[in-house]
mmCIF file with all atom_site columns, C-alpha atoms in Angstrom:
data_model
loop_
_atom_site.group_PDB
_atom_site.id
_atom_site.type_symbol
_atom_site.label_atom_id
_atom_site.label_alt_id
_atom_site.label_comp_id
_atom_site.label_asym_id
_atom_site.label_entity_id
_atom_site.label_seq_id
_atom_site.pdbx_PDB_ins_code
_atom_site.Cartn_x
_atom_site.Cartn_y
_atom_site.Cartn_z
_atom_site.occupancy
_atom_site.B_iso_or_equiv
_atom_site.pdbx_formal_charge
_atom_site.auth_seq_id
_atom_site.auth_comp_id
_atom_site.auth_asym_id
_atom_site.auth_atom_id
_atom_site.pdbx_PDB_model_num
ATOM 1  C CA . MET A 1 1  ? 121.479 110.878 142.562 1.00 0.00 ? 8  MET A CA 1
ATOM 2  C CA . LYS A 1 2  ? 118.681 110.968 140.043 1.00 0.00 ? 9  LYS A CA 1
ATOM 3  C CA . VAL A 1 3  ? 118.186 113.756 137.541 1.00 0.00 ? 10 VAL A CA 1
ATOM 4  C CA . ASN A 1 4  ? 115.127 114.072 135.313 1.00 0.00 ? 11 ASN A CA 1
ATOM 5  C CA . VAL A 1 5  ? 115.100 116.323 132.292 1.00 0.00 ? 12 VAL A CA 1
ATOM 6  C CA . GLU A 1 6  ? 111.790 117.061 130.617 1.00 0.00 ? 13 GLU A CA 1
ATOM 7  C CA . ILE A 1 7  ? 111.776 118.636 127.166 1.00 0.00 ? 14 ILE A CA 1
ATOM 8  C CA . ASP A 1 8  ? 108.568 120.049 125.764 1.00 0.00 ? 15 ASP A CA 1
ATOM 9  C CA . CYS A 1 9  ? 108.713 120.042 121.969 1.00 0.00 ? 16 CYS A CA 1
ATOM 10 C CA . THR A 1 10 ? 106.841 118.713 118.975 1.00 0.00 ? 17 THR A CA 1
ATOM 11 C CA . PRO A 1 11 ? 108.022 115.599 117.144 1.00 0.00 ? 18 PRO A CA 1
ATOM 12 C CA . GLU A 1 12 ? 109.124 117.872 114.276 1.00 0.00 ? 19 GLU A CA 1
ATOM 13 C CA . GLU A 1 13 ? 111.220 120.002 116.631 1.00 0.00 ? 20 GLU A CA 1
ATOM 14 C CA . ALA A 1 14 ? 112.771 116.890 118.192 1.00 0.00 ? 21 ALA A CA 1
ATOM 15 C CA . ARG A 1 15 ? 113.620 115.489 114.747 1.00 0.00 ? 22 ARG A CA 1
ATOM 16 C CA . ARG A 1 16 ? 115.334 118.720 113.739 1.00 0.00 ? 23 ARG A CA 1
ATOM 17 C CA . ALA A 1 17 ? 117.199 119.014 117.060 1.00 0.00 ? 24 ALA A CA 1
ATOM 18 C CA . MET A 1 18 ? 118.623 115.505 116.626 1.00 0.00 ? 25 MET A CA 1
ATOM 19 C CA . GLY A 1 19 ? 119.550 116.179 113.003 1.00 0.00 ? 26 GLY A CA 1
ATOM 20 C CA . LEU A 1 20 ? 117.318 113.463 111.571 1.00 0.00 ? 27 LEU A CA 1
ATOM 21 C CA . PRO A 1 21 ? 116.153 113.773 107.946 1.00 0.00 ? 28 PRO A CA 1
ATOM 22 C CA . ASP A 1 22 ? 112.591 114.750 107.091 1.00 0.00 ? 29 ASP A CA 1
ATOM 23 C CA . LEU A 1 23 ? 111.079 111.631 105.510 1.00 0.00 ? 30 LEU A CA 1
ATOM 24 C CA . THR A 1 24 ? 107.594 113.114 105.103 1.00 0.00 ? 31 THR A CA 1
ATOM 25 C CA . PRO A 1 25 ? 107.761 113.298 101.260 1.00 0.00 ? 32 PRO A CA 1
ATOM 26 C CA . ILE A 1 26 ? 108.908 109.669 101.071 1.00 0.00 ? 33 ILE A CA 1
ATOM 27 C CA . HIS A 1 27 ? 106.182 108.550 103.476 1.00 0.00 ? 34 HIS A CA 1
ATOM 28 C CA . GLU A 1 28 ? 103.500 110.433 101.546 1.00 0.00 ? 35 GLU A CA 1
ATOM 29 C CA . ARG A 1 29 ? 104.691 108.905 98.251  1.00 0.00 ? 36 ARG A CA 1
ATOM 30 C CA . TYR A 1 30 ? 104.698 105.398 99.774  1.00 0.00 ? 37 TYR A CA 1
ATOM 31 C CA . VAL A 1 31 ? 101.177 105.837 101.172 1.00 0.00 ? 38 VAL A CA 1
ATOM 32 C CA . GLN A 1 32 ? 99.957  107.142 97.801  1.00 0.00 ? 39 GLN A CA 1
ATOM 33 C CA . MET A 1 33 ? 101.483 104.156 96.009  1.00 0.00 ? 40 MET A CA 1
ATOM 34 C CA . MET A 1 34 ? 99.786  101.780 98.474  1.00 0.00 ? 41 MET A CA 1
ATOM 35 C CA . LEU A 1 35 ? 96.436  103.531 97.985  1.00 0.00 ? 42 LEU A CA 1
ATOM 36 C CA . ASP A 1 36 ? 96.801  103.404 94.188  1.00 0.00 ? 43 ASP A CA 1
ATOM 37 C CA . THR A 1 37 ? 97.594  99.703  94.381  1.00 0.00 ? 44 THR A CA 1
ATOM 38 C CA . MET A 1 38 ? 94.626  99.006  96.653  1.00 0.00 ? 45 MET A CA 1
ATOM 39 C CA . GLN A 1 39 ? 92.242  100.956 94.408  1.00 0.00 ? 46 GLN A CA 1
ATOM 40 C CA . SER A 1 40 ? 93.442  99.245  91.233  1.00 0.00 ? 47 SER A CA 1
ATOM 41 C CA . GLY A 1 41 ? 92.503  95.832  92.596  1.00 0.00 ? 48 GLY A CA 1
ATOM 42 C CA . VAL A 1 42 ? 94.858  93.878  94.780  1.00 0.00 ? 49 VAL A CA 1
ATOM 43 C CA . LYS A 1 43 ? 95.127  90.170  94.162  1.00 0.00 ? 50 LYS A CA 1
ATOM 44 C CA . PRO A 1 44 ? 95.583  87.777  97.093  1.00 0.00 ? 51 PRO A CA 1
ATOM 45 C CA . GLU A 1 45 ? 98.920  86.658  95.643  1.00 0.00 ? 52 GLU A CA 1
ATOM 46 C CA . MET A 1 46 ? 100.215 90.219  95.847  1.00 0.00 ? 53 MET A CA 1
ATOM 47 C CA . ILE A 1 47 ? 99.296  90.474  99.529  1.00 0.00 ? 54 ILE A CA 1
ATOM 48 C CA . GLU A 1 48 ? 100.894 87.122  100.280 1.00 0.00 ? 55 GLU A CA 1
ATOM 49 C CA . ALA A 1 49 ? 104.119 88.122  98.514  1.00 0.00 ? 56 ALA A CA 1
ATOM 50 C CA . MET A 1 50 ? 104.210 91.407  100.410 1.00 0.00 ? 57 MET A CA 1
ATOM 51 C CA . MET A 1 51 ? 103.566 89.696  103.753 1.00 0.00 ? 58 MET A CA 1
ATOM 52 C CA . ARG A 1 52 ? 106.245 87.102  102.963 1.00 0.00 ? 59 ARG A CA 1
ATOM 53 C CA . ASN A 1 53 ? 108.808 89.897  102.593 1.00 0.00 ? 60 ASN A CA 1
ATOM 54 C CA . TRP A 1 54 ? 107.712 91.555  105.829 1.00 0.00 ? 61 TRP A CA 1
ATOM 55 C CA . ALA A 1 55 ? 107.155 88.431  107.920 1.00 0.00 ? 62 ALA A CA 1
ATOM 56 C CA . PRO A 1 56 ? 109.734 87.613  110.573 1.00 0.00 ? 63 PRO A CA 1
ATOM 57 C CA . MET A 1 57 ? 111.347 84.185  110.287 1.00 0.00 ? 64 MET A CA 1
ATOM 58 C CA . GLY A 1 58 ? 110.457 83.865  106.601 1.00 0.00 ? 65 GLY A CA 1
ATOM 59 C CA . GLU A 1 59 ? 108.206 80.905  105.820 1.00 0.00 ? 66 GLU A CA 1
ATOM 60 C CA . ALA A 1 60 ? 107.676 79.956  109.487 1.00 0.00 ? 67 ALA A CA 1
ATOM 61 C CA . GLY A 1 61 ? 106.420 83.468  110.238 1.00 0.00 ? 68 GLY A CA 1
ATOM 62 C CA . MET A 1 62 ? 104.145 83.350  107.189 1.00 0.00 ? 69 MET A CA 1
ATOM 63 C CA . ALA A 1 63 ? 102.664 80.040  108.377 1.00 0.00 ? 70 ALA A CA 1
ATOM 64 C CA . MET A 1 64 ? 102.003 81.574  111.787 1.00 0.00 ? 71 MET A CA 1
ATOM 65 C CA . TRP A 1 65 ? 100.108 84.519  110.212 1.00 0.00 ? 72 TRP A CA 1
ATOM 66 C CA . ARG A 1 66 ? 98.154  82.152  107.956 1.00 0.00 ? 73 ARG A CA 1
ATOM 67 C CA . ARG A 1 67 ? 97.055  80.021  110.948 1.00 0.00 ? 74 ARG A CA 1
ATOM 68 C CA . MET A 1 68 ? 96.074  83.137  112.868 1.00 0.00 ? 75 MET A CA 1
ATOM 69 C CA . PHE A 1 69 ? 93.910  84.491  110.030 1.00 0.00 ? 76 PHE A CA 1
ATOM 70 C CA . GLU A 1 70 ? 92.326  81.095  109.358 1.00 0.00 ? 77 GLU A CA 1
ATOM 71 C CA . GLY A 1 71 ? 91.442  80.830  113.038 1.00 0.00 ? 78 GLY A CA 1
ATOM 72 C CA . GLN A 1 72 ? 89.585  84.161  112.832 1.00 0.00 ? 79 GLN A CA 1
ATOM 73 C CA . LYS A 1 73 ? 87.340  82.995  109.982 1.00 0.00 ? 80 LYS A CA 1
ATOM 74 C CA . GLY A 1 74 ? 85.500  80.329  111.955 1.00 0.00 ? 81 GLY A CA 1
#
C-alpha cells in the first residue's frame, strides 16, 4: 500500500506549522554585516580565515579549495 500526501503551502506556512522559529531577522542582520564587511574592503587574509572555519576537513579541505581556485586561474 502506498499513500501520497501533497500539501500546498508556502515555506512560511510550513515553518509555522512545524513550530520552527522565524530566523529572518538574524539572516538579514548577517547579510547586512557581510555586505558592510565587503564594502569596507576585505583583505585576502580575512577570506582565508573565514574559509578555513567553514571548510570541511580543516586544513586538508582548505588545500583542496586552494588547488581548485588556482586551477581556474590558468
